[in-house]
Amino acid sequence: MNLWFENITSGAFLASTFIIAGKVLVAVIAFLIVRAIGKRIISNSFARMAKNNQLSSGRVVTLEKLSLNAFSYTLMFIFATTLLTIFGLNPSALIAGAGIIGLAIGFGAQGLVSDIVTGFFILLEKQIDVGDYVTAGGVDGIVEEVGLRTALIRGFDGTLHYIPNRNIANVSNHSRGNMRALVDISISYNDNIDEAISVMQKVCDQLAEQDERIIEGPDVIGVQNLGDSDVVIRIIAKTENMEQWSVERLLRKQLKEALEAHNIEIPYPHQVYVHK
């Protein structure tokens, strides 16, 4: 009799185990399918927005990553609740308990709340987008991701900076319009200033015709400074965003070559040895 009861009990236990395992397997498969479909729908939706020029490309990437994160967190919460139900646990009691614990933690996590609130307004006011060149939280670089808690900024040396949103007190966005290229060229006091300016302006005019990155100028605005051994002449141009540095490098190269061709000296330190 005991043997028969043990056989029934073990059989029922095995059957129950197989049923629970089957439900878990179905839940996992459903989770993976819904996640893949959801991500595809979100990505396609933002791709259509970018195609129709409803949003800028940087704004599209920013909102897409934020939407994917929110979707993933929501789906994981639903999946965890489903697993609790499969194992016969009451998720409502656990959720209520988690809410009380979360409230208690919230009083000690004011920094996290500040991060989320600040991140919300950064996104709402479109202060920065993915791909922008910004100065924020004491860091210069290109924005790689903007979230509700942190902003990821890649420095020009390759360092990836994780900046809590509460530390972003001021944002300088260098990617909202044309940028200025500024070059200072020195000539010696023995050279003719008007001749040097004329030579430089010819170079600037030729470069403006050849380089489509230049929006306005370059223009030689005149003598900027009188140094100890040189006269500093300033050149200014407006360029496409993020092209100012390459235009400055090209200007310096061509201006130096033109000045040398016209025997206009670019001064550099000299040493004189006197033998008594």
PDB file of C-alpha atoms in Angstrom, residues 90-247:
ATOM      1  CA  ASN A  90       1.188  35.751  -5.663  1.00  0.00           C
ATOM      2  CA  PRO A  91       2.902  38.602  -7.556  1.00  0.00           C
ATOM      3  CA  SER A  92       0.595  41.300  -6.164  1.00  0.00           C
ATOM      4  CA  ALA A  93       1.889  40.843  -2.614  1.00  0.00           C
ATOM      5  CA  LEU A  94       5.471  40.884  -3.821  1.00  0.00           C
ATOM      6  CA  ILE A  95       4.848  43.987  -5.927  1.00  0.00           C
ATOM      7  CA  ALA A  96       3.266  45.759  -2.958  1.00  0.00           C
ATOM      8  CA  GLY A  97       6.207  44.794  -0.760  1.00  0.00           C
ATOM      9  CA  ALA A  98       8.630  45.952  -3.425  1.00  0.00           C
ATOM     10  CA  GLY A  99       6.797  49.266  -3.583  1.00  0.00           C
ATOM     11  CA  ILE A 100       7.219  49.815   0.154  1.00  0.00           C
ATOM     12  CA  ILE A 101      10.896  48.886  -0.041  1.00  0.00           C
ATOM     13  CA  GLY A 102      11.327  51.136  -3.070  1.00  0.00           C
ATOM     14  CA  LEU A 103       9.734  54.022  -1.181  1.00  0.00           C
ATOM     15  CA  ALA A 104      12.118  53.530   1.711  1.00  0.00           C
ATOM     16  CA  ILE A 105      15.086  53.375  -0.653  1.00  0.00           C
ATOM     17  CA  GLY A 106      13.828  56.453  -2.475  1.00  0.00           C
ATOM     18  CA  PHE A 107      14.352  58.655   0.571  1.00  0.00           C
ATOM     19  CA  GLY A 108      18.015  57.697   0.546  1.00  0.00           C
ATOM     20  CA  ALA A 109      18.378  57.804  -3.239  1.00  0.00           C
ATOM     21  CA  GLN A 110      17.746  61.464  -3.858  1.00  0.00           C
ATOM     22  CA  GLY A 111      20.664  61.560  -6.290  1.00  0.00           C
ATOM     23  CA  LEU A 112      18.990  58.931  -8.462  1.00  0.00           C
ATOM     24  CA  VAL A 113      15.740  60.913  -8.451  1.00  0.00           C
ATOM     25  CA  SER A 114      17.676  64.041  -9.380  1.00  0.00           C
ATOM     26  CA  ASP A 115      19.343  62.155 -12.255  1.00  0.00           C
ATOM     27  CA  ILE A 116      15.979  61.053 -13.635  1.00  0.00           C
ATOM     28  CA  VAL A 117      14.326  64.471 -13.318  1.00  0.00           C
ATOM     29  CA  THR A 118      17.307  66.244 -14.905  1.00  0.00           C
ATOM     30  CA  GLY A 119      17.517  63.638 -17.677  1.00  0.00           C
ATOM     31  CA  PHE A 120      13.815  64.070 -18.412  1.00  0.00           C
ATOM     32  CA  PHE A 121      14.197  67.820 -18.939  1.00  0.00           C
ATOM     33  CA  ILE A 122      17.386  67.374 -20.984  1.00  0.00           C
ATOM     34  CA  LEU A 123      15.450  65.118 -23.356  1.00  0.00           C
ATOM     35  CA  LEU A 124      12.301  67.266 -23.291  1.00  0.00           C
ATOM     36  CA  GLU A 125      14.174  70.476 -24.105  1.00  0.00           C
ATOM     37  CA  LYS A 126      16.384  68.760 -26.719  1.00  0.00           C
ATOM     38  CA  GLN A 127      19.527  70.130 -25.116  1.00  0.00           C
ATOM     39  CA  ILE A 128      21.737  67.333 -26.484  1.00  0.00           C
ATOM     40  CA  ASP A 129      21.291  64.520 -28.987  1.00  0.00           C
ATOM     41  CA  VAL A 130      23.381  61.520 -29.965  1.00  0.00           C
ATOM     42  CA  GLY A 131      26.204  62.624 -32.243  1.00  0.00           C
ATOM     43  CA  ASP A 132      26.413  66.191 -30.899  1.00  0.00           C
ATOM     44  CA  TYR A 133      29.742  67.725 -29.911  1.00  0.00           C
ATOM     45  CA  VAL A 134      29.139  69.128 -26.431  1.00  0.00           C
ATOM     46  CA  THR A 135      30.783  70.356 -23.265  1.00  0.00           C
ATOM     47  CA  ALA A 136      28.859  68.973 -20.293  1.00  0.00           C
ATOM     48  CA  GLY A 137      29.821  68.026 -16.757  1.00  0.00           C
ATOM     49  CA  GLY A 138      33.336  69.339 -17.352  1.00  0.00           C
ATOM     50  CA  VAL A 139      33.874  66.972 -20.320  1.00  0.00           C
ATOM     51  CA  ASP A 140      34.290  67.699 -24.038  1.00  0.00           C
ATOM     52  CA  GLY A 141      33.316  65.081 -26.573  1.00  0.00           C
ATOM     53  CA  ILE A 142      30.727  63.439 -28.798  1.00  0.00           C
ATOM     54  CA  VAL A 143      27.446  62.256 -27.240  1.00  0.00           C
ATOM     55  CA  GLU A 144      26.982  58.498 -27.688  1.00  0.00           C
ATOM     56  CA  GLU A 145      23.893  57.958 -25.537  1.00  0.00           C
ATOM     57  CA  VAL A 146      21.433  60.039 -23.534  1.00  0.00           C
ATOM     58  CA  GLY A 147      19.425  58.273 -20.829  1.00  0.00           C
ATOM     59  CA  LEU A 148      17.225  59.196 -17.928  1.00  0.00           C
ATOM     60  CA  ARG A 149      20.072  58.542 -15.478  1.00  0.00           C
ATOM     61  CA  THR A 150      23.365  59.074 -17.298  1.00  0.00           C
ATOM     62  CA  ALA A 151      24.800  60.596 -20.452  1.00  0.00           C
ATOM     63  CA  LEU A 152      27.634  58.845 -22.298  1.00  0.00           C
ATOM     64  CA  ILE A 153      30.161  61.203 -23.877  1.00  0.00           C
ATOM     65  CA  ARG A 154      33.134  59.960 -25.879  1.00  0.00           C
ATOM     66  CA  GLY A 155      36.195  62.189 -25.418  1.00  0.00           C
ATOM     67  CA  PHE A 156      38.468  62.972 -28.355  1.00  0.00           C
ATOM     68  CA  ASP A 157      41.147  60.727 -26.852  1.00  0.00           C
ATOM     69  CA  GLY A 158      38.708  57.797 -27.005  1.00  0.00           C
ATOM     70  CA  THR A 159      37.713  57.788 -23.329  1.00  0.00           C
ATOM     71  CA  LEU A 160      34.025  57.061 -22.702  1.00  0.00           C
ATOM     72  CA  HIS A 161      32.701  59.254 -19.873  1.00  0.00           C
ATOM     73  CA  TYR A 162      29.611  58.211 -17.879  1.00  0.00           C
ATOM     74  CA  ILE A 163      28.177  61.442 -16.503  1.00  0.00           C
ATOM     75  CA  PRO A 164      25.241  61.387 -14.040  1.00  0.00           C
ATOM     76  CA  ASN A 165      22.601  63.802 -15.256  1.00  0.00           C
ATOM     77  CA  ARG A 166      22.610  65.701 -11.951  1.00  0.00           C
ATOM     78  CA  ASN A 167      26.207  66.748 -12.680  1.00  0.00           C
ATOM     79  CA  ILE A 168      25.200  68.402 -15.945  1.00  0.00           C
ATOM     80  CA  ALA A 169      24.620  71.909 -14.622  1.00  0.00           C
ATOM     81  CA  ASN A 170      25.565  73.656 -17.881  1.00  0.00           C
ATOM     82  CA  VAL A 171      25.535  72.331 -21.429  1.00  0.00           C
ATOM     83  CA  SER A 172      27.474  73.914 -24.294  1.00  0.00           C
ATOM     84  CA  ASN A 173      26.290  72.342 -27.548  1.00  0.00           C
ATOM     85  CA  HIS A 174      28.774  73.025 -30.346  1.00  0.00           C
ATOM     86  CA  SER A 175      26.681  71.230 -32.989  1.00  0.00           C
ATOM     87  CA  ARG A 176      23.733  73.577 -33.391  1.00  0.00           C
ATOM     88  CA  GLY A 177      24.801  75.641 -36.396  1.00  0.00           C
ATOM     89  CA  ASN A 178      27.877  76.646 -38.358  1.00  0.00           C
ATOM     90  CA  MET A 179      31.193  76.881 -36.557  1.00  0.00           C
ATOM     91  CA  ARG A 180      34.038  79.420 -36.701  1.00  0.00           C
ATOM     92  CA  ALA A 181      37.513  78.638 -37.973  1.00  0.00           C
ATOM     93  CA  LEU A 182      40.114  81.040 -36.560  1.00  0.00           C
ATOM     94  CA  VAL A 183      43.752  81.211 -37.617  1.00  0.00           C
ATOM     95  CA  ASP A 184      46.454  83.615 -36.408  1.00  0.00           C
ATOM     96  CA  ILE A 185      49.515  84.024 -38.632  1.00  0.00           C
ATOM     97  CA  SER A 186      52.622  85.954 -37.577  1.00  0.00           C
ATOM     98  CA  ILE A 187      54.890  87.992 -39.853  1.00  0.00           C
ATOM     99  CA  SER A 188      58.055  89.897 -38.980  1.00  0.00           C
ATOM    100  CA  TYR A 189      58.214  93.650 -38.353  1.00  0.00           C
ATOM    101  CA  ASN A 190      60.450  94.035 -41.433  1.00  0.00           C
ATOM    102  CA  ASP A 191      57.726  92.870 -43.851  1.00  0.00           C
ATOM    103  CA  ASN A 192      55.031  95.004 -45.432  1.00  0.00           C
ATOM    104  CA  ILE A 193      51.726  94.380 -43.636  1.00  0.00           C
ATOM    105  CA  ASP A 194      49.519  95.410 -46.580  1.00  0.00           C
ATOM    106  CA  GLU A 195      51.368  93.070 -48.928  1.00  0.00           C
ATOM    107  CA  ALA A 196      51.076  90.187 -46.456  1.00  0.00           C
ATOM    108  CA  ILE A 197      47.331  90.788 -46.036  1.00  0.00           C
ATOM    109  CA  SER A 198      46.878  90.876 -49.825  1.00  0.00           C
ATOM    110  CA  VAL A 199      48.726  87.568 -50.262  1.00  0.00           C
ATOM    111  CA  MET A 200      46.712  85.924 -47.475  1.00  0.00           C
ATOM    112  CA  GLN A 201      43.380  87.139 -48.851  1.00  0.00           C
ATOM    113  CA  LYS A 202      44.150  85.689 -52.288  1.00  0.00           C
ATOM    114  CA  VAL A 203      44.815  82.326 -50.662  1.00  0.00           C
ATOM    115  CA  CYS A 204      41.561  82.595 -48.699  1.00  0.00           C
ATOM    116  CA  ASP A 205      39.556  83.449 -51.829  1.00  0.00           C
ATOM    117  CA  GLN A 206      40.981  80.474 -53.723  1.00  0.00           C
ATOM    118  CA  LEU A 207      40.251  78.142 -50.834  1.00  0.00           C
ATOM    119  CA  ALA A 208      36.653  79.420 -50.539  1.00  0.00           C
ATOM    120  CA  GLU A 209      36.032  78.494 -54.194  1.00  0.00           C
ATOM    121  CA  GLN A 210      37.535  75.020 -53.830  1.00  0.00           C
ATOM    122  CA  ASP A 211      36.295  73.834 -50.412  1.00  0.00           C
ATOM    123  CA  GLU A 212      32.543  73.274 -49.979  1.00  0.00           C
ATOM    124  CA  ARG A 213      32.925  72.971 -46.212  1.00  0.00           C
ATOM    125  CA  ILE A 214      33.460  76.737 -45.971  1.00  0.00           C
ATOM    126  CA  ILE A 215      30.153  78.562 -45.552  1.00  0.00           C
ATOM    127  CA  GLU A 216      31.453  82.142 -45.288  1.00  0.00           C
ATOM    128  CA  GLY A 217      34.894  83.705 -45.788  1.00  0.00           C
ATOM    129  CA  PRO A 218      37.737  83.143 -45.058  1.00  0.00           C
ATOM    130  CA  ASP A 219      38.470  86.815 -44.498  1.00  0.00           C
ATOM    131  CA  VAL A 220      41.648  88.479 -43.308  1.00  0.00           C
ATOM    132  CA  ILE A 221      40.342  90.882 -40.679  1.00  0.00           C
ATOM    133  CA  GLY A 222      43.686  92.609 -40.035  1.00  0.00           C
ATOM    134  CA  VAL A 223      46.334  92.977 -37.360  1.00  0.00           C
ATOM    135  CA  GLN A 224      45.279  91.222 -34.189  1.00  0.00           C
ATOM    136  CA  ASN A 225      48.330  91.808 -31.992  1.00  0.00           C
ATOM    137  CA  LEU A 226      51.788  93.343 -31.928  1.00  0.00           C
ATOM    138  CA  GLY A 227      54.084  90.847 -30.265  1.00  0.00           C
ATOM    139  CA  ASP A 228      57.654  91.121 -29.045  1.00  0.00           C
ATOM    140  CA  SER A 229      59.051  89.989 -32.390  1.00  0.00           C
ATOM    141  CA  ASP A 230      56.033  89.499 -34.651  1.00  0.00           C
ATOM    142  CA  VAL A 231      52.893  91.067 -36.069  1.00  0.00           C
ATOM    143  CA  VAL A 232      49.871  88.755 -35.654  1.00  0.00           C
ATOM    144  CA  ILE A 233      47.288  88.775 -38.472  1.00  0.00           C
ATOM    145  CA  ARG A 234      43.936  87.052 -37.909  1.00  0.00           C
ATOM    146  CA  ILE A 235      41.831  85.112 -40.443  1.00  0.00           C
ATOM    147  CA  ILE A 236      38.226  84.050 -39.732  1.00  0.00           C
ATOM    148  CA  ALA A 237      35.823  81.768 -41.610  1.00  0.00           C
ATOM    149  CA  LYS A 238      32.516  80.027 -40.995  1.00  0.00           C
ATOM    150  CA  THR A 239      32.436  76.306 -41.731  1.00  0.00           C
ATOM    151  CA  GLU A 240      30.103  73.362 -41.617  1.00  0.00           C
ATOM    152  CA  ASN A 241      29.683  71.819 -38.197  1.00  0.00           C
ATOM    153  CA  MET A 242      32.645  69.733 -36.985  1.00  0.00           C
ATOM    154  CA  GLU A 243      34.747  70.850 -39.992  1.00  0.00           C
ATOM    155  CA  GLN A 244      36.348  73.892 -38.374  1.00  0.00           C
ATOM    156  CA  TRP A 245      39.502  72.084 -37.266  1.00  0.00           C
ATOM    157  CA  SER A 246      40.297  70.580 -40.653  1.00  0.00           C
ATOM    158  CA  VAL A 247      39.691  73.950 -42.363  1.00  0.00           C
TER     159      VAL A 247
END
